[in-house]
Short mmCIF file of C-alpha atoms in Angstrom, two decimals:
data_model
loop_
_atom_site.label_atom_id
_atom_site.label_comp_id
_atom_site.label_asym_id
_atom_site.label_seq_id
_atom_site.Cartn_x
_atom_site.Cartn_y
_atom_site.Cartn_z
CA MET A 115 -9.79 -5.40 6.29
CA GLY A 116 -8.73 -4.18 2.83
CA PRO A 117 -10.43 -1.64 0.59
CA GLY A 118 -13.97 -3.08 0.60
CA ASP A 119 -14.16 -6.36 -1.29
CA ALA A 120 -14.46 -9.08 1.36
CA GLU A 121 -12.25 -11.30 -0.80
CA LEU A 122 -9.36 -8.88 -0.26
CA LEU A 123 -9.07 -9.88 3.39
CA THR A 124 -5.82 -11.68 4.09
CA LEU A 125 -5.73 -15.21 5.43
CA LYS A 126 -4.18 -13.77 8.58
CA ALA A 127 -6.94 -11.21 9.11
CA MET A 128 -9.46 -14.00 8.65
CA ARG A 129 -7.76 -16.24 11.22
CA VAL A 130 -7.39 -13.48 13.81
CA LEU A 131 -10.98 -12.34 13.32
CA ARG A 132 -12.43 -15.82 13.63
CA ALA A 133 -10.56 -16.44 16.88
CA ALA A 134 -11.45 -13.16 18.60
CA PRO A 135 -14.33 -13.19 21.09
CA VAL A 136 -14.63 -9.38 20.84
CA VAL A 137 -14.57 -7.12 17.76
CA ALA A 138 -14.37 -3.32 17.80
CA TYR A 139 -14.80 -0.93 14.88
CA PRO A 140 -15.45 2.72 14.06
CA ALA A 141 -19.01 3.33 12.88
CA PRO A 142 -21.32 6.19 12.00
CA LEU A 143 -24.06 7.26 14.44
CA LYS A 144 -26.43 4.88 12.69
CA GLY A 145 -25.60 1.71 10.78
CA SER A 146 -22.48 -0.41 10.89
CA GLY A 147 -19.85 1.38 8.79
CA LEU A 148 -17.61 0.04 6.07
CA ALA A 149 -15.10 -1.92 8.18
CA ARG A 150 -17.89 -3.95 9.81
CA GLN A 151 -19.69 -4.41 6.49
CA ILE A 152 -16.57 -5.87 4.87
CA VAL A 153 -16.45 -8.72 7.37
CA GLU A 154 -20.20 -9.37 7.53
CA SER A 155 -19.85 -12.77 5.88
CA VAL A 156 -17.02 -13.77 8.23
CA LEU A 157 -18.83 -12.69 11.39
CA SER A 158 -22.11 -14.33 10.44
CA ASP A 159 -20.66 -17.76 11.16
CA GLY A 160 -22.96 -18.34 14.09
CA LEU A 161 -20.30 -17.83 16.77
CA TYR A 162 -21.16 -15.34 19.49
CA ARG A 163 -18.99 -12.25 19.59
CA ILE A 164 -19.16 -9.11 21.66
CA GLU A 165 -19.20 -6.07 19.36
CA ILE A 166 -17.93 -2.61 20.27
CA ALA A 167 -19.17 -0.03 17.75
CA MET A 168 -17.20 3.20 18.21
CA ARG A 169 -19.87 5.59 16.97
CA MET A 170 -18.86 9.03 15.73
CA ARG A 171 -19.79 11.85 13.42
CA PHE A 172 -17.56 11.69 10.33
CA ASN A 173 -16.77 15.35 9.80
CA LEU A 174 -13.87 17.79 9.97
CA ASP A 175 -14.33 18.47 13.67
CA ARG A 176 -12.41 15.63 15.29
CA THR A 177 -14.06 15.98 18.71
CA SER A 178 -16.73 13.36 18.11
CA ALA A 179 -14.14 10.90 16.80
CA GLN A 180 -11.72 11.47 19.68
CA THR A 181 -14.48 10.91 22.22
CA ALA A 182 -15.54 7.72 20.45
CA TYR A 183 -11.95 6.43 20.40
CA ASP A 184 -11.53 7.31 24.09
CA ARG A 185 -14.65 5.33 25.00
CA GLY A 186 -13.85 2.52 22.59
CA ALA A 187 -10.31 2.19 23.95
CA ALA A 188 -11.66 2.01 27.50
CA ALA A 189 -14.10 -0.75 26.52
CA ILE A 190 -11.37 -2.63 24.66
CA ALA A 191 -9.03 -2.29 27.66
CA THR A 192 -11.64 -3.85 29.95
CA HIS A 193 -11.88 -6.93 27.73
CA LEU A 194 -8.11 -7.20 27.34
CA ALA A 195 -7.59 -6.90 31.10
CA ALA A 196 -10.08 -9.74 31.53
CA GLY A 197 -8.04 -11.90 29.15
CA ARG A 198 -10.29 -11.62 26.11
CA ASP A 199 -8.58 -10.83 22.80
CA VAL A 200 -10.12 -7.97 20.85
CA ALA A 201 -9.94 -7.69 17.05
CA VAL A 202 -10.09 -4.06 15.96
CA LEU A 203 -11.44 -3.70 12.42
CA CYS A 204 -9.99 -1.10 10.09
CA GLU A 205 -10.59 -0.37 6.42
CA GLY A 206 -7.60 -0.65 4.08
CA ASP A 207 -4.27 -1.00 5.87
CA PRO A 208 -4.46 -0.21 9.60
CA LEU A 209 -1.42 2.10 9.60
CA PHE A 210 -1.89 3.79 6.21
CA PHE A 211 -4.43 6.54 6.85
CA GLY A 212 -6.23 3.97 9.00
CA SER A 213 -8.35 4.58 12.06
CA PHE A 214 -6.45 1.92 14.02
CA ALA A 215 -3.74 4.51 14.80
CA TYR A 216 -6.09 6.08 17.35
CA ILE A 217 -6.58 2.84 19.22
CA LEU A 218 -2.88 2.04 19.03
CA ALA A 219 -2.10 5.47 20.50
CA ARG A 220 -4.39 4.80 23.44
CA LEU A 221 -3.54 1.17 24.21
CA GLY A 222 -0.24 0.33 22.52
CA ASP A 223 1.82 1.01 25.65
CA ARG A 224 -0.40 -1.01 27.96
CA PHE A 225 -1.26 -4.20 26.04
CA PRO A 226 0.45 -6.46 23.50
CA VAL A 227 -0.72 -5.55 20.00
CA GLU A 228 -0.49 -7.55 16.81
CA ILE A 229 -1.00 -5.58 13.62
CA VAL A 230 -2.16 -7.35 10.48
CA PRO A 231 -1.20 -5.34 7.38
CA GLY A 232 -3.88 -5.01 4.72
CA VAL A 233 -4.47 -4.09 1.09
CA ASN A 234 -4.76 -0.31 0.75
CA SER A 235 -7.06 1.69 -1.51
CA ILE A 236 -4.28 2.79 -3.87
CA ALA A 237 -3.62 -0.86 -4.69
CA ALA A 238 -7.35 -1.35 -5.27
CA CYS A 239 -7.54 1.71 -7.55
CA SER A 240 -4.47 0.64 -9.52
CA ALA A 241 -6.02 -2.79 -10.03
CA VAL A 242 -9.21 -1.22 -11.37
CA LEU A 243 -7.30 1.05 -13.75
CA GLN A 244 -4.88 -1.74 -14.72
CA GLN A 245 -2.07 0.83 -14.66
CA PRO A 246 1.13 0.41 -12.62
CA PHE A 247 1.18 3.03 -9.91
CA ALA A 248 4.96 2.79 -9.50
CA LEU A 249 7.89 0.85 -10.82
CA LEU A 250 11.68 0.86 -10.93
CA ASN A 251 12.99 4.19 -9.62
CA ASP A 252 9.70 6.09 -9.56
CA ARG A 253 9.08 8.76 -6.97
CA VAL A 254 5.57 8.56 -5.53
CA VAL A 255 3.65 11.20 -3.62
CA ILE A 256 0.45 10.54 -1.70
CA ILE A 257 -1.24 13.73 -0.66
CA PRO A 258 -4.70 14.48 0.72
CA ALA A 259 -6.70 16.88 -1.44
CA SER A 260 -7.13 19.16 1.58
CA ARG A 261 -3.50 20.32 1.29
CA PRO A 262 -2.87 23.69 -0.42
CA ALA A 263 -2.88 23.82 -4.22
CA ALA A 264 0.83 24.76 -4.25
CA GLU A 265 1.73 21.55 -2.40
CA ILE A 266 -0.36 19.43 -4.74
CA GLU A 267 1.31 21.15 -7.69
CA ASP A 268 4.76 20.56 -6.22
CA ALA A 269 3.94 16.88 -5.82
CA LEU A 270 2.63 16.54 -9.36
CA VAL A 271 5.69 18.23 -10.84
CA LYS A 272 8.18 16.02 -9.04
CA ALA A 273 6.58 12.60 -8.82
CA GLU A 274 6.12 10.00 -11.54
CA SER A 275 2.87 9.01 -9.80
CA THR A 276 0.67 10.95 -7.44
CA ALA A 277 -2.34 9.81 -5.45
CA ILE A 278 -4.60 12.66 -4.33
CA LEU A 279 -6.74 11.27 -1.52
CA LYS A 280 -10.14 12.18 -0.04
CA VAL A 281 -11.08 14.44 -2.93
CA GLY A 282 -14.50 15.40 -1.54
CA ARG A 283 -15.14 19.14 -1.67
CA HIS A 284 -11.62 19.83 -2.97
CA TRP A 285 -12.51 18.65 -6.46
CA ASP A 286 -12.35 22.07 -8.12
CA LYS A 287 -9.01 23.01 -6.59
CA VAL A 288 -7.44 19.76 -7.75
CA VAL A 289 -8.82 20.02 -11.28
CA ARG A 290 -7.47 23.58 -11.59
CA VAL A 291 -3.99 22.37 -10.64
CA LEU A 292 -4.21 19.51 -13.14
CA ASP A 293 -5.27 21.98 -15.84
CA ARG A 294 -2.40 24.33 -15.05
CA LEU A 295 0.03 21.43 -15.52
CA ASP A 296 -1.84 19.99 -18.52
CA LEU A 297 -2.17 16.64 -16.74
CA ARG A 298 -5.88 15.97 -17.14
CA ARG A 299 -5.32 13.27 -19.76
CA GLN A 300 -3.07 11.41 -17.35
CA ALA A 301 -5.47 11.55 -14.40
CA TRP A 302 -8.28 9.26 -13.25
CA HIS A 303 -10.88 9.68 -10.52
CA ILE A 304 -11.85 6.48 -8.74
CA GLU A 305 -14.64 6.15 -6.20
CA ARG A 306 -15.24 3.15 -3.94
CA ALA A 307 -12.64 0.92 -5.57
CA SER A 308 -13.51 -2.76 -5.13
CA GLN A 309 -16.78 -1.81 -3.39
CA THR A 310 -20.39 -1.78 -4.60
CA GLY A 311 -20.82 1.48 -6.49
CA GLN A 312 -17.25 1.52 -7.81
CA GLN A 313 -16.82 4.28 -10.38
CA VAL A 314 -13.90 5.25 -12.61
CA ARG A 315 -13.72 8.42 -14.68
CA SER A 316 -10.96 9.80 -16.83
CA LEU A 317 -10.34 13.43 -15.89
CA ALA A 318 -9.80 14.14 -19.60
CA THR A 319 -13.52 13.78 -20.24
CA VAL A 320 -14.84 15.64 -17.20
CA GLU A 321 -15.95 19.21 -17.88
CA ALA A 322 -13.46 21.59 -16.31
CA THR A 323 -15.77 24.45 -15.59
CA VAL A 324 -18.49 22.51 -13.82
CA GLU A 325 -18.29 22.78 -10.05
CA ARG A 326 -17.97 19.20 -8.88
CA SER A 327 -17.66 17.44 -5.64
CA SER A 328 -16.82 13.86 -4.93
CA THR A 329 -17.23 11.42 -2.05
CA TYR A 330 -14.71 11.04 0.73
CA PHE A 331 -13.93 7.48 -0.41
CA SER A 332 -12.38 8.67 -3.64
CA MET A 333 -9.00 9.50 -5.05
CA ILE A 334 -7.39 10.90 -8.15
CA LEU A 335 -4.41 9.01 -9.53
CA VAL A 336 -2.07 10.93 -11.81
CA TYR A 337 0.58 9.24 -13.96
CA ARG A 338 3.27 11.56 -15.28
CA ARG A 339 5.14 8.57 -16.64
CA GLY A 340 2.54 8.25 -19.40
CA GLU A 341 3.24 5.35 -21.72
CA ARG A 342 6.86 5.10 -20.68
CA TRP A 343 6.08 2.35 -18.16
CA LEU A 344 5.77 -0.11 -21.00
CA ARG A 345 9.44 -1.03 -21.12
CA MET B 19 1.31 -12.37 -3.11
CA GLY B 20 2.02 -9.87 -0.32
CA PRO B 21 5.35 -9.04 1.32
CA GLY B 22 6.51 -12.56 2.18
CA ASP B 23 4.40 -14.11 4.94
CA ALA B 24 2.17 -16.67 3.22
CA GLU B 25 -0.64 -15.70 5.60
CA LEU B 26 -0.71 -12.24 4.02
CA LEU B 27 -2.14 -13.65 0.81
CA THR B 28 -5.68 -12.44 0.20
CA LEU B 29 -8.58 -14.84 -0.09
CA LYS B 30 -8.92 -13.70 -3.69
CA ALA B 31 -5.27 -14.43 -4.54
CA MET B 32 -5.71 -17.85 -2.99
CA ARG B 33 -8.85 -18.62 -5.01
CA VAL B 34 -7.32 -17.44 -8.30
CA LEU B 35 -4.12 -19.34 -7.67
CA ARG B 36 -5.87 -22.59 -6.79
CA ALA B 37 -7.97 -22.45 -9.95
CA ALA B 38 -5.15 -21.68 -12.38
CA PRO B 39 -3.65 -24.59 -14.35
CA VAL B 40 -0.54 -22.50 -15.15
CA VAL B 41 1.53 -20.26 -12.88
CA ALA B 42 4.28 -17.87 -14.01
CA TYR B 43 6.76 -15.96 -11.86
CA PRO B 44 10.05 -14.08 -12.02
CA ALA B 45 12.94 -16.08 -10.60
CA PRO B 46 16.70 -15.89 -10.26
CA LEU B 47 18.94 -18.03 -12.51
CA LYS B 48 18.90 -20.72 -9.85
CA GLY B 49 16.20 -21.43 -7.25
CA SER B 50 12.59 -20.36 -7.19
CA GLY B 51 12.55 -16.71 -6.06
CA LEU B 52 10.45 -15.04 -3.39
CA ALA B 53 7.08 -14.89 -5.18
CA ARG B 54 7.12 -18.64 -5.78
CA GLN B 55 8.37 -19.35 -2.25
CA ILE B 56 5.49 -17.38 -0.71
CA VAL B 57 2.92 -19.68 -2.30
CA GLU B 58 4.81 -22.94 -1.76
CA SER B 59 2.22 -24.21 0.72
CA VAL B 60 -0.66 -23.33 -1.62
CA LEU B 61 0.90 -24.95 -4.67
CA SER B 62 1.89 -28.14 -2.85
CA ASP B 63 -1.73 -29.27 -2.78
CA GLY B 64 -1.08 -32.20 -5.09
CA LEU B 65 -2.75 -30.64 -8.14
CA TYR B 66 -0.69 -30.60 -11.31
CA ARG B 67 0.23 -27.16 -12.58
CA ILE B 68 2.44 -26.00 -15.40
CA GLU B 69 5.09 -23.60 -14.07
CA ILE B 70 6.75 -20.85 -16.08
CA ALA B 71 9.85 -19.56 -14.25
CA MET B 72 10.96 -16.30 -15.86
CA ARG B 73 14.64 -16.55 -15.01
CA MET B 74 16.76 -13.41 -14.93
CA ARG B 75 19.82 -11.78 -13.42
CA PHE B 76 18.68 -9.33 -10.74
CA ASN B 77 21.01 -6.42 -11.38
CA LEU B 78 20.97 -2.85 -12.61
CA ASP B 79 21.29 -3.85 -16.26
CA ARG B 80 17.70 -4.52 -17.25
CA THR B 81 18.58 -6.53 -20.38
CA SER B 82 18.37 -9.92 -18.70
CA ALA B 83 15.01 -9.03 -17.11
CA GLN B 84 13.52 -7.68 -20.33
CA THR B 85 14.53 -10.82 -22.21
CA ALA B 86 13.03 -13.00 -19.47
CA TYR B 87 9.77 -11.05 -19.56
CA ASP B 88 9.67 -11.25 -23.37
CA ARG B 89 10.04 -15.02 -23.25
CA GLY B 90 7.73 -15.38 -20.28
CA ALA B 91 5.03 -13.29 -21.96
CA ALA B 92 5.30 -15.43 -25.10
CA ALA B 93 4.89 -18.62 -23.07
CA ILE B 94 1.96 -17.15 -21.13
CA ALA B 95 0.32 -16.02 -24.38
CA THR B 96 0.51 -19.55 -25.78
CA HIS B 97 -1.38 -20.93 -22.78
CA LEU B 98 -3.95 -18.12 -22.82
CA ALA B 99 -4.55 -18.61 -26.55
CA ALA B 100 -5.17 -22.29 -25.83
CA GLY B 101 -7.79 -21.35 -23.23
CA ARG B 102 -5.73 -22.03 -20.12
CA ASP B 103 -5.78 -19.33 -17.42
CA VAL B 104 -2.37 -18.26 -16.17
CA ALA B 105 -1.76 -16.89 -12.67
CA VAL B 106 1.22 -14.55 -12.63
CA LEU B 107 2.84 -14.35 -9.19
CA CYS B 108 4.19 -11.08 -7.92
CA GLU B 109 5.63 -10.04 -4.55
CA GLY B 110 3.80 -7.29 -2.66
CA ASP B 111 1.16 -5.48 -4.71
CA PRO B 112 1.40 -6.22 -8.45
CA LEU B 113 1.20 -2.56 -9.52
CA PHE B 114 3.23 -0.95 -6.71
CA PHE B 115 6.86 -1.44 -7.75
CA GLY B 116 5.77 -4.91 -8.81
CA SER B 117 7.18 -7.04 -11.61
CA PHE B 118 3.69 -7.71 -12.98
CA ALA B 119 3.81 -4.36 -14.81
CA TYR B 120 6.17 -5.93 -17.35
CA ILE B 121 3.77 -8.75 -18.16
CA LEU B 122 0.83 -6.35 -18.25
CA ALA B 123 2.73 -4.16 -20.72
CA ARG B 124 3.30 -7.12 -23.01
CA LEU B 125 -0.10 -8.84 -22.84
CA GLY B 126 -2.64 -6.37 -21.44
CA ASP B 127 -3.84 -5.29 -24.88
CA ARG B 128 -4.26 -8.81 -26.21
CA PHE B 129 -5.86 -10.78 -23.36
CA PRO B 130 -8.33 -10.12 -20.53
CA VAL B 131 -6.42 -9.47 -17.31
CA GLU B 132 -7.67 -9.57 -13.75
CA ILE B 133 -5.41 -7.90 -11.21
CA VAL B 134 -5.59 -8.93 -7.57
CA PRO B 135 -4.27 -6.15 -5.34
CA GLY B 136 -1.95 -7.22 -2.53
CA VAL B 137 -0.39 -6.09 0.73
CA ASN B 138 2.70 -4.01 0.02
CA SER B 139 5.99 -3.92 1.90
CA ILE B 140 5.37 -0.50 3.46
CA ALA B 141 2.30 -1.92 5.19
CA ALA B 142 4.38 -4.86 6.38
CA CYS B 143 7.14 -2.56 7.70
CA SER B 144 4.62 -0.32 9.47
CA ALA B 145 3.08 -3.35 11.13
CA VAL B 146 6.49 -4.48 12.38
CA LEU B 147 7.31 -1.02 13.75
CA GLN B 148 3.78 -0.55 15.13
CA GLN B 149 3.93 3.06 13.97
CA PRO B 150 1.29 4.66 11.72
CA PHE B 151 2.87 5.48 8.39
CA ALA B 152 0.22 8.08 7.57
CA LEU B 153 -2.95 9.53 8.98
CA LEU B 154 -5.33 12.44 8.56
CA ASN B 155 -3.83 15.03 6.21
CA ASP B 156 -0.30 13.64 6.06
CA ARG B 157 1.77 14.00 2.95
CA VAL B 158 3.66 10.84 2.08
CA VAL B 159 6.63 10.38 -0.22
CA ILE B 160 7.92 7.02 -1.43
CA ILE B 161 11.28 7.33 -3.09
CA PRO B 162 13.85 4.75 -4.15
CA ALA B 163 17.25 5.27 -2.51
CA SER B 164 18.83 5.42 -5.96
CA ARG B 165 17.43 8.93 -6.51
CA PRO B 166 19.81 11.88 -5.94
CA ALA B 167 20.43 13.02 -2.36
CA ALA B 168 18.79 16.38 -3.10
CA GLU B 169 15.54 14.66 -4.05
CA ILE B 170 15.58 12.50 -0.95
CA GLU B 171 16.21 15.60 1.14
CA ASP B 172 13.36 17.47 -0.56
CA ALA B 173 11.04 14.55 0.23
CA LEU B 174 12.10 14.37 3.86
CA VAL B 175 11.65 18.10 4.37
CA LYS B 176 8.13 18.17 2.95
CA ALA B 177 6.52 14.88 3.92
CA GLU B 178 5.22 13.78 7.30
CA SER B 179 6.31 10.25 6.37
CA THR B 180 8.87 9.05 3.88
CA ALA B 181 9.66 5.54 2.71
CA ILE B 182 13.11 5.19 1.15
CA LEU B 183 13.03 1.96 -0.83
CA LYS B 184 15.67 -0.50 -2.04
CA VAL B 185 18.40 0.93 0.19
CA GLY B 186 21.10 -1.50 -0.95
CA ARG B 187 24.37 0.24 -1.83
CA HIS B 188 22.84 3.69 -1.24
CA TRP B 189 22.98 3.33 2.54
CA ASP B 190 25.69 5.92 3.10
CA LYS B 191 24.06 8.58 0.95
CA VAL B 192 20.75 8.18 2.76
CA VAL B 193 22.32 8.29 6.22
CA ARG B 194 24.19 11.49 5.33
CA VAL B 195 20.92 13.15 4.30
CA LEU B 196 19.25 12.01 7.52
CA ASP B 197 22.16 13.42 9.53
CA ARG B 198 21.99 16.75 7.72
CA LEU B 199 18.30 17.01 8.67
CA ASP B 200 18.80 15.59 12.16
CA LEU B 201 16.24 12.87 11.47
CA ARG B 202 18.17 9.78 12.54
CA ARG B 203 16.12 9.36 15.72
CA GLN B 204 12.94 9.29 13.66
CA ALA B 205 14.19 6.72 11.15
CA TRP B 206 14.09 2.93 11.08
CA HIS B 207 15.70 0.43 8.73
CA ILE B 208 13.65 -2.69 8.06
CA GLU B 209 14.85 -5.72 6.11
CA ARG B 210 12.66 -8.57 4.90
CA ALA B 211 9.53 -7.46 6.74
CA SER B 212 7.23 -10.42 7.49
CA GLN B 213 9.81 -12.81 6.00
CA THR B 214 12.29 -15.18 7.61
CA GLY B 215 15.29 -13.07 8.55
CA GLN B 216 13.21 -9.98 9.32
CA GLN B 217 15.39 -7.28 10.91
CA VAL B 218 14.56 -3.89 12.37
CA ARG B 219 17.12 -1.29 13.40
CA SER B 220 16.69 2.23 14.69
CA LEU B 221 18.92 4.55 12.68
CA ALA B 222 19.61 6.43 15.92
CA THR B 223 21.80 3.59 17.12
CA VAL B 224 23.64 2.82 13.89
CA GLU B 225 27.14 4.28 13.63
CA ALA B 226 27.11 7.10 11.12
CA THR B 227 30.68 6.85 9.96
CA VAL B 228 30.75 3.17 9.18
CA GLU B 229 30.29 2.41 5.51
CA ARG B 230 27.23 0.21 5.37
CA SER B 231 25.24 -1.50 2.76
CA SER B 232 21.88 -3.18 3.00
CA THR B 233 19.92 -5.73 1.02
CA TYR B 234 17.64 -4.86 -1.86
CA PHE B 235 14.60 -6.04 0.16
CA SER B 236 14.95 -3.24 2.67
CA MET B 237 13.62 0.20 3.31
CA ILE B 238 14.07 3.12 5.64
CA LEU B 239 10.93 4.66 7.09
CA VAL B 240 11.20 8.20 8.41
CA TYR B 241 8.51 9.83 10.55
CA ARG B 242 8.71 13.61 10.79
CA ARG B 243 5.43 13.65 12.68
CA GLY B 244 7.21 12.28 15.74
CA GLU B 245 4.88 11.79 18.68
CA ARG B 246 2.23 14.08 17.27
CA TRP B 247 0.31 11.15 15.77
CA LEU B 248 -0.93 10.26 19.22
CA ARG B 249 -3.99 12.49 19.12
#
């Protein structure tokens, strides 16, 4: 479903979604969740659809999520077995850190699956920053902020561009690594790219010593290439 | 413009493209090039548009490309200065190994630019393979095949998923690295994902000793995670 802006849906996603009598999506315990929100305007076309909200706690313990995917997959399987197509909604690209992997793992062997690739959040962040994330022979590393500082440092040293995902409570660790490598001036923190509440900050201007946290829907992009991308 | 399938255009790309009186795109010396081909059905709507084909030799010597971008940027600037919006076409995502970076470098300081993120080729390849490229805390490396074997090996050892881009004449070097790490059974070679002529091969079944080459529009995806993505 893309990174959040409903206009970043593909024509294919739109067609598949409009034709499906059943839609399934991960959701928090209350409310509809981002994937469902993105397609609100598409699904409010007056056609009746069955909705399967796979409700889970979004936290580090994966038990709640696994149970929700188990139940969701069972409900989806019932509809598929009865001949009804099910569109499974997923933020960003379904196979790039996307929740669709869990449904695919449960049903991919038993039913025909069509996967519609989508715009990922790195593309959305790059567009906001108006900086090329990669070009020519660049090496790119994408690493969740939860990984050890040494791994993040190794990535930053070797890659022309690094995306540090899901910053959340790892903010301080990441900023310390950036300071050690003197890369703060080449780093940006982006929250909710293309969504309401989008926020961009240069790491150069953020106070180093202040304990900070950041939302889950955030990333830090680091460009070692500097101005060399110009030509 | 996405990876090739015209249905993978976003609604936003479609809107911007339909409204622009001028379109510019990189192209070979003869013919229209992939970016222009992707939007053929959109641009054949009967509306008159000025087209700027930035014609270049696609080879390792970047001189021809730089000249074409210089001239293209000058032509685009003339239209912008006259108040005509110009839509610049780009395959995949414009800032992820995309040619738009060269136009942005030449005009970004002088004119307002809106960047529409797109579906990249890794997403298209993942969708074809129906394998998650990344999930949870995975580390991902994206590395052009032109980089030294030692760097490709370092990536493969450390990342859960690796995309080796633009395989072309580097086929043999890459396969040797995969053999050294015993990763052939976890590697797939995808050409022209989502395009006419799409081809997928498991590296497990390709003969190691045969000197092979591959097209520029190709990549090898390697999954070290194996079956562990299932849960």
